[in-house]
Coordinates of C-alpha atoms in Angstrom, one line a residue:
X1 CA -0.1 0.1 0.3
X2 CA 2.0 2.9 -1.3
X3 CA 0.0 6.1 -0.6
X4 CA -3.3 7.9 -0.1
X5 CA -3.6 8.7 -3.8
X6 CA -2.6 5.3 -5.2
X7 CA -4.9 2.9 -6.7
X8 CA -4.4 -0.7 -7.3
X9 CA -6.2 -3.3 -9.5
X10 CA -7.1 -6.6 -7.3
X11 CA -8.3 -9.9 -8.3
X12 CA -9.1 -11.8 -5.0
X13 CA -10.2 -15.4 -4.7
X14 CA -11.7 -16.3 -1.6
X15 CA -11.7 -20.2 -1.0
X16 CA -14.4 -20.6 1.6
X17 CA -16.8 -19.1 -0.5
X18 CA -15.4 -20.3 -3.8
X19 CA -15.6 -16.5 -5.1
X20 CA -13.4 -14.5 -7.4
X21 CA -13.8 -10.4 -6.8
X22 CA -12.4 -7.9 -9.5
X23 CA -12.1 -4.2 -9.0
X24 CA -9.8 -1.5 -7.9
X25 CA -9.1 -0.6 -4.5
X26 CA -7.8 2.6 -2.6
X27 CA -5.7 2.2 0.6
X28 CA -7.2 5.4 2.7
X29 CA -8.5 5.6 6.0
X30 CA -11.3 3.9 4.6
X31 CA -11.5 1.0 1.4
X32 CA -13.3 2.1 -1.8
X33 CA -13.8 -0.9 -4.0
X34 CA -15.6 -1.2 -7.1
X35 CA -16.1 -5.1 -8.2
X36 CA -18.0 -7.8 -9.0
X37 CA -18.7 -11.6 -8.3
X38 CA -20.4 -11.7 -11.7
X39 CA -23.7 -12.1 -9.6
X40 CA -23.8 -8.4 -8.4
X41 CA -21.6 -5.6 -9.2
X42 CA -20.8 -2.5 -6.9
X43 CA -19.3 0.4 -6.1
X44 CA -18.9 3.0 -3.6
X45 CA -18.3 6.6 -3.2
X46 CA -17.3 8.3 0.2
X47 CA -20.9 10.4 1.1
X48 CA -19.0 12.8 3.6
X49 CA -21.1 12.1 6.3
X50 CA -19.6 13.1 9.8
X51 CA -16.3 11.4 9.2
X52 CA -15.0 14.0 11.7
X53 CA -16.0 16.4 14.8
X54 CA -13.9 19.4 15.2
X55 CA -14.5 20.6 19.0
X56 CA -13.4 24.2 20.3
X57 CA -11.9 23.9 23.5
X58 CA -11.4 26.2 26.3
X59 CA -7.9 26.3 27.2
X60 CA -6.3 28.9 29.3
X61 CA -2.6 29.1 30.9
X62 CA 0.6 30.7 30.1
X63 CA 3.2 28.6 31.7
X64 CA 0.9 25.5 32.3
X65 CA -2.1 24.9 30.3
X66 CA -5.4 23.8 31.4
X67 CA -8.9 22.6 29.9
X68 CA -11.8 23.7 31.2
X69 CA -15.0 21.3 30.6
X70 CA -17.9 20.1 32.7
X71 CA -17.0 23.5 34.8
X72 CA -13.8 21.2 35.8
X73 CA -10.0 22.3 35.0
X74 CA -7.7 19.4 34.0
X75 CA -4.2 20.1 33.6
X76 CA -2.9 19.4 29.8
X77 CA 0.2 17.2 29.2
X78 CA 2.9 18.9 26.5
X79 CA 4.0 16.5 23.8
X80 CA 5.9 16.9 20.4
X81 CA 6.0 15.1 17.1
X82 CA 7.7 15.2 13.9
X83 CA 5.6 14.4 10.7
X84 CA 6.1 15.3 7.0
X85 CA 4.4 17.1 4.1
X86 CA 5.2 17.7 0.7
X87 CA 5.8 21.6 -0.8
X88 CA 4.0 22.1 -3.9
X89 CA 2.6 18.4 -3.7
X90 CA 6.1 17.1 -4.4
X91 CA 9.0 17.9 -1.9
X92 CA 9.2 16.6 1.6
X93 CA 9.3 18.9 4.3
X94 CA 9.6 18.1 8.0
X95 CA 6.8 19.4 10.6
X96 CA 7.6 19.5 14.0
X97 CA 4.6 20.2 16.3
X98 CA 3.2 20.8 19.3
X99 CA 0.2 19.1 20.9
X100 CA -1.6 18.5 24.4
X101 CA -2.8 15.0 26.0
X102 CA -6.0 15.1 27.8
X103 CA -8.3 12.8 29.3
X104 CA -11.0 13.5 26.2
X105 CA -8.0 12.9 23.5
X106 CA -4.9 14.9 21.9
X107 CA -5.5 18.6 21.5
X108 CA -3.8 20.7 19.0
X109 CA -3.5 24.5 18.8
X110 CA -4.1 26.0 15.1
X111 CA -4.0 29.9 14.9
X112 CA -4.7 30.5 18.8
X113 CA -7.7 27.6 18.5
X114 CA -7.5 24.9 20.7
X115 CA -9.1 21.7 18.8
X116 CA -10.2 18.2 19.8
X117 CA -10.6 16.0 16.9
X118 CA -13.1 12.8 16.9
X119 CA -13.5 10.6 14.4
X120 CA -16.9 8.9 15.6
X121 CA -16.9 5.5 13.6
X122 CA -13.1 5.0 13.3
X123 CA -12.7 1.3 13.4
X124 CA -16.4 0.5 13.0
X125 CA -16.1 -0.8 9.6
X126 CA -13.1 -2.2 7.7
X127 CA -13.0 -2.4 3.8
X128 CA -11.5 -5.9 3.5
X129 CA -14.5 -7.0 5.6
X130 CA -17.2 -5.0 4.0
X131 CA -15.9 -6.7 0.2
X132 CA -15.7 -10.0 1.6
X133 CA -19.4 -10.0 2.9
X134 CA -20.4 -8.4 -0.3
X135 CA -18.7 -11.1 -2.5
X136 CA -21.2 -13.6 -0.9
X137 CA -24.2 -12.2 -2.2
X138 CA -26.0 -13.5 -5.2
X139 CA -28.7 -10.7 -5.3
X140 CA -29.4 -7.1 -4.3
X141 CA -32.1 -8.5 -1.8
X142 CA -28.9 -10.1 -0.1
X143 CA -26.7 -7.1 -0.5
X144 CA -29.7 -4.5 0.8
X145 CA -30.0 -6.8 3.8
X146 CA -26.2 -7.1 4.5
X147 CA -26.1 -3.0 4.2
X148 CA -28.9 -2.5 6.6
X149 CA -27.2 -4.7 9.5
X150 CA -24.0 -3.9 8.8
X151 CA -24.2 0.1 8.2
X152 CA -21.2 0.4 6.2
X153 CA -20.6 4.1 7.2
X154 CA -18.7 6.4 5.3
X155 CA -19.9 5.2 2.0
X156 CA -22.5 5.7 -0.7
X157 CA -23.4 2.5 -2.2
X158 CA -24.7 1.2 -5.7
X159 CA -25.2 -2.3 -7.0
X160 CA -26.8 -4.0 -9.7
X161 CA -27.6 -7.8 -10.1
X162 CA -28.0 -10.2 -12.7
X163 CA -31.9 -9.6 -12.8
X164 CA -30.9 -5.9 -13.6
X165 CA -32.2 -4.9 -10.0
X166 CA -30.5 -1.3 -8.6
X167 CA -29.8 -0.4 -5.4
X168 CA -28.6 2.8 -3.9
X169 CA -27.8 3.3 -0.1
X170 CA -26.5 6.3 2.0
X171 CA -24.6 4.5 4.5
X172 CA -23.9 7.4 6.7
X173 CA -23.5 6.1 10.2
X174 CA -24.4 9.7 11.9
X175 CA -23.5 10.6 15.3
X176 CA -26.7 11.4 17.3
X177 CA -26.3 15.3 18.6
X178 CA -28.8 17.1 20.8
X179 CA -28.2 20.1 18.7
X180 CA -29.2 19.2 15.4
X181 CA -27.6 22.4 13.6
X182 CA -24.5 21.0 15.3
X183 CA -24.3 18.6 12.6
X184 CA -23.4 21.1 9.8
X185 CA -20.9 23.4 12.2
X186 CA -17.5 23.6 11.3
X187 CA -16.5 23.9 14.9
X188 CA -18.7 22.7 18.2
X189 CA -17.8 24.6 21.3
X190 CA -17.4 21.9 24.0
X191 CA -18.9 22.5 27.0
X192 CA -20.3 19.5 28.3
X193 CA -18.3 16.0 28.2
X194 CA -22.0 14.8 27.2
X195 CA -21.7 16.9 23.6
X196 CA -19.5 13.7 22.7
X197 CA -22.1 11.1 22.1
X198 CA -21.4 7.1 21.1
X199 CA -24.8 6.9 20.0
X200 CA -25.8 6.7 16.0
X201 CA -29.1 7.1 14.6
X202 CA -30.9 3.9 13.8
X203 CA -31.7 2.3 10.3
X204 CA -34.7 5.1 10.4
X205 CA -32.0 7.1 9.1
X206 CA -30.9 5.1 6.4
X207 CA -31.7 6.6 3.1
X208 CA -31.8 4.0 -0.2
X209 CA -33.7 3.7 -3.0
X210 CA -34.1 0.6 -5.8
X211 CA -35.3 0.3 -9.4
X212 CA -36.2 3.9 -9.9
X213 CA -38.6 4.7 -12.8
X214 CA -35.5 6.5 -14.6
X215 CA -33.5 3.3 -14.5
X216 CA -30.1 4.6 -13.7
X217 CA -28.4 5.8 -10.4
X218 CA -25.7 8.8 -10.1
X219 CA -23.6 8.7 -7.2
X220 CA -20.8 11.1 -7.5
X221 CA -20.7 12.6 -3.8
X222 CA -23.7 14.9 -3.9
X223 CA -27.2 14.8 -2.2
X224 CA -28.5 11.4 -1.5
X225 CA -31.5 13.2 -2.5
X226 CA -30.6 13.6 -6.3
X227 CA -29.0 10.1 -7.2
X228 CA -32.1 9.8 -9.8
X229 CA -34.2 12.0 -11.7
X230 CA -37.6 11.0 -10.2
X231 CA -38.9 11.9 -6.6
X232 CA -38.0 8.3 -5.3
X233 CA -36.3 9.9 -2.2
X234 CA -38.6 12.6 -0.9
X235 CA -37.2 15.5 1.2
X236 CA -38.4 15.3 4.7
X237 CA -37.6 15.9 8.3
X238 CA -37.1 12.5 9.5
X239 CA -33.8 11.9 8.5
X240 CA -31.3 13.2 10.9
X241 CA -27.3 14.1 10.5
X242 CA -24.9 15.8 8.0
X243 CA -27.5 15.7 5.1
X244 CA -27.3 17.6 1.8
X245 CA -29.4 18.6 -1.1
X246 CA -27.5 20.2 -3.7
X247 CA -26.5 18.4 -6.9
X248 CA -23.1 19.4 -8.1
X249 CA -21.6 20.0 -11.7
X250 CA -20.6 16.3 -12.4
X251 CA -23.9 14.8 -10.9
X252 CA -26.3 17.2 -13.5
X253 CA -24.0 16.7 -16.1
X254 CA -23.8 13.0 -15.8
X255 CA -27.6 12.8 -15.6
X256 CA -28.3 14.9 -18.6
X257 CA -25.8 12.8 -20.6
X258 CA -27.9 9.6 -19.4
X259 CA -31.1 11.2 -20.5
X260 CA -29.8 11.7 -24.1
X261 CA -29.7 8.3 -24.8
X262 CA -32.3 5.9 -25.5
X263 CA -30.2 2.9 -24.4
X264 CA -26.6 2.8 -23.3
X265 CA -23.9 0.3 -24.1
X266 CA -20.4 0.2 -22.7
X267 CA -18.9 2.4 -25.5
X268 CA -21.5 5.0 -24.4
X269 CA -20.3 4.5 -20.9
X270 CA -17.0 4.9 -21.8
X271 CA -17.9 8.3 -23.5
X272 CA -19.7 9.4 -20.5
X273 CA -17.1 8.7 -17.9
X274 CA -14.3 10.7 -19.7
X275 CA -16.6 13.6 -20.3
X276 CA -14.8 17.3 -19.5
X277 CA -17.7 19.7 -19.4
X278 CA -19.0 21.7 -16.4
X279 CA -22.2 23.4 -15.6
X280 CA -21.7 27.1 -15.1
X281 CA -21.6 29.0 -13.1
X282 CA -21.5 26.9 -9.7
X283 CA -18.2 25.0 -10.2
X284 CA -17.1 22.8 -6.8
X285 CA -19.3 24.9 -4.6
X286 CA -18.2 28.4 -5.9
X287 CA -20.6 30.7 -7.6
X288 CA -18.7 32.6 -10.5
X289 CA -22.0 34.4 -11.7
X290 CA -20.1 37.8 -11.2
X291 CA -17.6 36.2 -13.5
X292 CA -19.5 35.1 -16.3
X293 CA -21.8 38.4 -16.1
X294 CA -18.9 40.5 -15.8
X295 CA -18.7 44.1 -18.4
X296 CA -15.4 43.3 -20.1
X297 CA -15.0 47.0 -21.3
X298 CA -14.5 48.0 -17.4
X299 CA -11.4 46.3 -17.6
X300 CA -9.4 46.8 -20.6
X301 CA -6.5 44.7 -19.5
X302 CA -8.4 42.0 -18.8
X303 CA -11.4 42.2 -22.0
X304 CA -9.9 39.5 -23.5
X305 CA -9.7 36.8 -20.5
X306 CA -13.1 38.2 -19.5
X307 CA -14.7 37.6 -22.9
X308 CA -13.2 34.4 -23.5
X309 CA -14.5 32.9 -20.3
X310 CA -18.0 34.3 -20.8
X311 CA -18.1 32.7 -24.3
X312 CA -16.4 29.6 -23.1
X313 CA -19.0 26.4 -23.4
X314 CA -17.4 24.5 -20.2
X315 CA -15.8 21.8 -22.3
X316 CA -12.1 21.1 -21.0
X317 CA -11.0 19.1 -23.7
X318 CA -7.3 19.2 -24.7
X319 CA -8.0 22.0 -27.7
X320 CA -9.9 24.3 -25.5
X321 CA -8.5 27.9 -24.9
X322 CA -11.5 28.9 -22.7
X323 CA -10.5 25.8 -20.5
X324 CA -6.9 26.7 -20.5
X325 CA -7.6 30.0 -19.1
X326 CA -10.2 28.5 -16.3
X327 CA -7.7 26.4 -15.2
X328 CA -5.1 28.8 -14.2
X329 CA -7.7 30.9 -13.0
X330 CA -9.4 28.7 -11.0
X331 CA -6.3 27.3 -9.5
X332 CA -5.1 31.1 -7.9
X333 CA -8.6 31.3 -7.0
X334 CA -9.1 28.0 -5.0
X335 CA -5.5 28.5 -3.5
X336 CA -6.3 32.3 -2.2
X337 CA -10.1 32.5 -1.6
X338 CA -11.4 29.2 -1.1
X339 CA -12.9 28.3 2.1
X340 CA -13.9 24.4 2.9
X341 CA -17.1 23.8 5.0
X342 CA -18.7 20.7 6.6
X343 CA -22.1 21.7 5.1
X344 CA -21.7 20.7 1.4
X345 CA -24.6 22.8 0.3
X346 CA -22.8 26.1 1.2
X347 CA -22.3 28.0 -2.2
X348 CA -19.8 30.7 -1.8
X349 CA -20.2 33.6 -4.3
X350 CA -16.9 34.7 -5.8
X351 CA -16.6 38.4 -5.7
X352 CA -15.3 40.9 -8.3
X353 CA -12.1 41.8 -6.5
X354 CA -11.2 38.2 -6.1
X355 CA -12.0 37.4 -9.5
X356 CA -10.0 40.4 -10.7
X357 CA -7.2 39.4 -8.7
X358 CA -7.2 35.8 -10.0
X359 CA -7.5 37.0 -13.7
X360 CA -4.5 39.3 -13.1
X361 CA -2.4 36.6 -11.8
X362 CA -3.5 34.5 -14.5
X363 CA -2.7 36.9 -17.1
X364 CA 1.0 36.4 -16.2
X365 CA 1.1 33.0 -17.7
X366 CA -2.0 32.9 -20.2
X367 CA -1.3 33.9 -23.7
X368 CA -4.0 34.2 -26.5
X369 CA -4.5 31.0 -28.4
X370 CA -3.2 28.8 -25.7
X371 CA -4.8 25.7 -25.5
X372 CA -5.3 23.5 -22.5
X373 CA -3.3 20.7 -23.8
X374 CA -0.1 23.5 -23.6
X375 CA -0.6 24.1 -20.0
X376 CA -2.1 21.2 -18.1
X377 CA -0.4 17.6 -17.9
X378 CA -0.8 14.7 -15.8
X379 CA 3.0 13.3 -14.9
X380 CA 4.5 10.1 -13.3
X381 CA 8.2 10.2 -13.1
X382 CA 9.7 11.3 -16.3
X383 CA 6.2 10.7 -18.1
X384 CA 4.5 13.7 -19.0
X385 CA 1.1 13.9 -20.9
X386 CA -1.2 16.6 -21.7
X387 CA -4.6 16.1 -20.1
X388 CA -7.9 17.3 -20.4
X389 CA -10.6 17.8 -17.4
X390 CA -10.9 20.2 -14.5
X391 CA -12.2 20.2 -10.9
X392 CA -15.9 19.2 -11.0
X393 CA -16.1 17.7 -14.5
X394 CA -16.7 14.3 -14.9
X395 CA -13.0 13.5 -15.6
X396 CA -11.8 15.4 -12.7
X397 CA -8.4 16.8 -12.6
X398 CA -7.0 18.6 -9.7
X399 CA -3.6 19.8 -10.4
X400 CA -0.7 21.9 -8.9
X401 CA 1.1 24.6 -10.1
X402 CA 4.5 24.8 -11.1
X403 CA 6.7 27.0 -13.5
X404 CA 3.8 28.3 -15.5
X405 CA 2.2 24.6 -15.7
X406 CA -0.4 22.6 -14.2
X407 CA 0.5 19.2 -13.1
X408 CA -1.4 16.2 -11.8
X409 CA 0.4 13.8 -9.7
X410 CA -2.8 12.1 -8.6
X411 CA -5.4 10.0 -10.1
X412 CA -8.4 12.3 -10.7
X413 CA -10.5 9.0 -10.7
X414 CA -10.3 5.2 -12.5
X415 CA -12.4 3.7 -14.3
X416 CA -14.4 0.6 -14.5
X417 CA -17.6 -1.0 -16.3
X418 CA -18.5 -4.1 -15.5
X419 CA -20.9 -6.0 -17.9
X420 CA -22.8 -9.1 -15.9
X421 CA -24.3 -10.4 -18.7
X422 CA -21.2 -11.2 -21.1
X423 CA -18.9 -11.4 -17.8
X424 CA -16.5 -8.5 -19.0
X425 CA -14.7 -5.9 -17.2
X426 CA -13.3 -2.8 -19.0
X427 CA -10.7 -0.7 -16.4
X428 CA -8.6 2.3 -16.9
X429 CA -6.2 3.7 -14.5
X430 CA -5.0 7.4 -14.5
X431 CA -1.4 6.1 -13.9
X432 CA -0.4 2.5 -13.4
X433 CA -0.5 -0.2 -11.1
X434 CA 2.6 1.3 -8.7
X435 CA 4.1 4.4 -7.9
X436 CA 7.4 2.8 -8.1
X437 CA 8.7 5.3 -10.9
X438 CA 11.4 2.9 -11.8
X439 CA 9.3 0.4 -12.8
X440 CA 7.3 0.1 -16.4
X441 CA 3.8 -0.6 -15.2
X442 CA 4.1 2.6 -13.0
X443 CA 3.1 4.4 -15.9
X444 CA 1.3 1.9 -18.6
X445 CA -2.1 3.1 -18.5
X446 CA -1.6 7.3 -19.0
X447 CA -1.9 7.0 -22.6
X448 CA -4.9 5.4 -22.4
X449 CA -6.3 7.1 -20.0
X450 CA -5.5 10.6 -21.7
X451 CA -6.9 9.5 -24.8
X452 CA -9.9 8.3 -23.2

């Protein structure tokens, strides 16, 4: 297991149930695997329930530090740890940090705020166990029963069986909270230890749908209420937790493409999975309406850039001039103005000043007639290839900036298509099957991936 953003093709034979599993695996805090035993096929996406809670603490003292909770003071123990990060996503850099030990757990100080981070379902479900149990299922009926009994937290789940039944389950294990509004709070002021609950909502809080009228399910980290084009999952007040209701650019785009086909085959699915069009004006929870409505004649130095983005069709293919500019612009905007929120429905409105600042920076590197293939690349070792896509397109790319170019060194996603009828699997990896660049197979799928 070589790192957080390494994908692995797997073929596992489990002897005790005489079954095989095929798919991709992502080594992380949880396992995401898309696979099949050729009776059912399934896939996961992270649904961003309450993976974590950040509690803001009352800590006082100059020489010694004291935590006050339950109206009692506890003296904290100072500790240190050594870790490493990567500058520009590439260069190892040591980090030497101080933290504090308490009865509640380890406490860190960030910008004067003393924080306690809790991961409620850590260790409650294991990816290998999840997939082993799924592999023993022969129908969606069995899969549904399994998900209801096991409640695989963190993960949105979709499956299809040999009889063309399709199933979606929002498996979130949501921690019970006295104040339901605190589910969406980035920070929770901790006054009482009872605010840290070991209880979770039951199966009455499990959101699911099966065999919708539209005949498809789209699960790309968007609202569990919007996985179909039907009202199969009504928005009600009975569900609790960190729920969200907005769609993202990817889910809207995928649905529009699916609706444009009468019937789909595997070639159609490949085309959809490598699509690069984004839906304006909201892109990754940032509303760029001000940009797309801007009067370019008010900004003579930026007139060409503003006009180009206004007429851009949102397609981020290799030969797009608008995509080249937007990719640069978005990188600078994200680095300087984007603030993440635990509430996925929060939409930030990009202001005119922010937009002008990022366009001014882009002007340094963007030249007229420059195309996306001239400025954005996927890279592993010495292999460097131009690649289409931008954040929030179906074929998503998240690059870093270096010397006037944008480089992606992590996979925006892998592709796996399974045909249960013909017992076929089509797969494509952004890079290769290892991150050891001295090995040939570290980059052996890059050309296939970039050529769609």
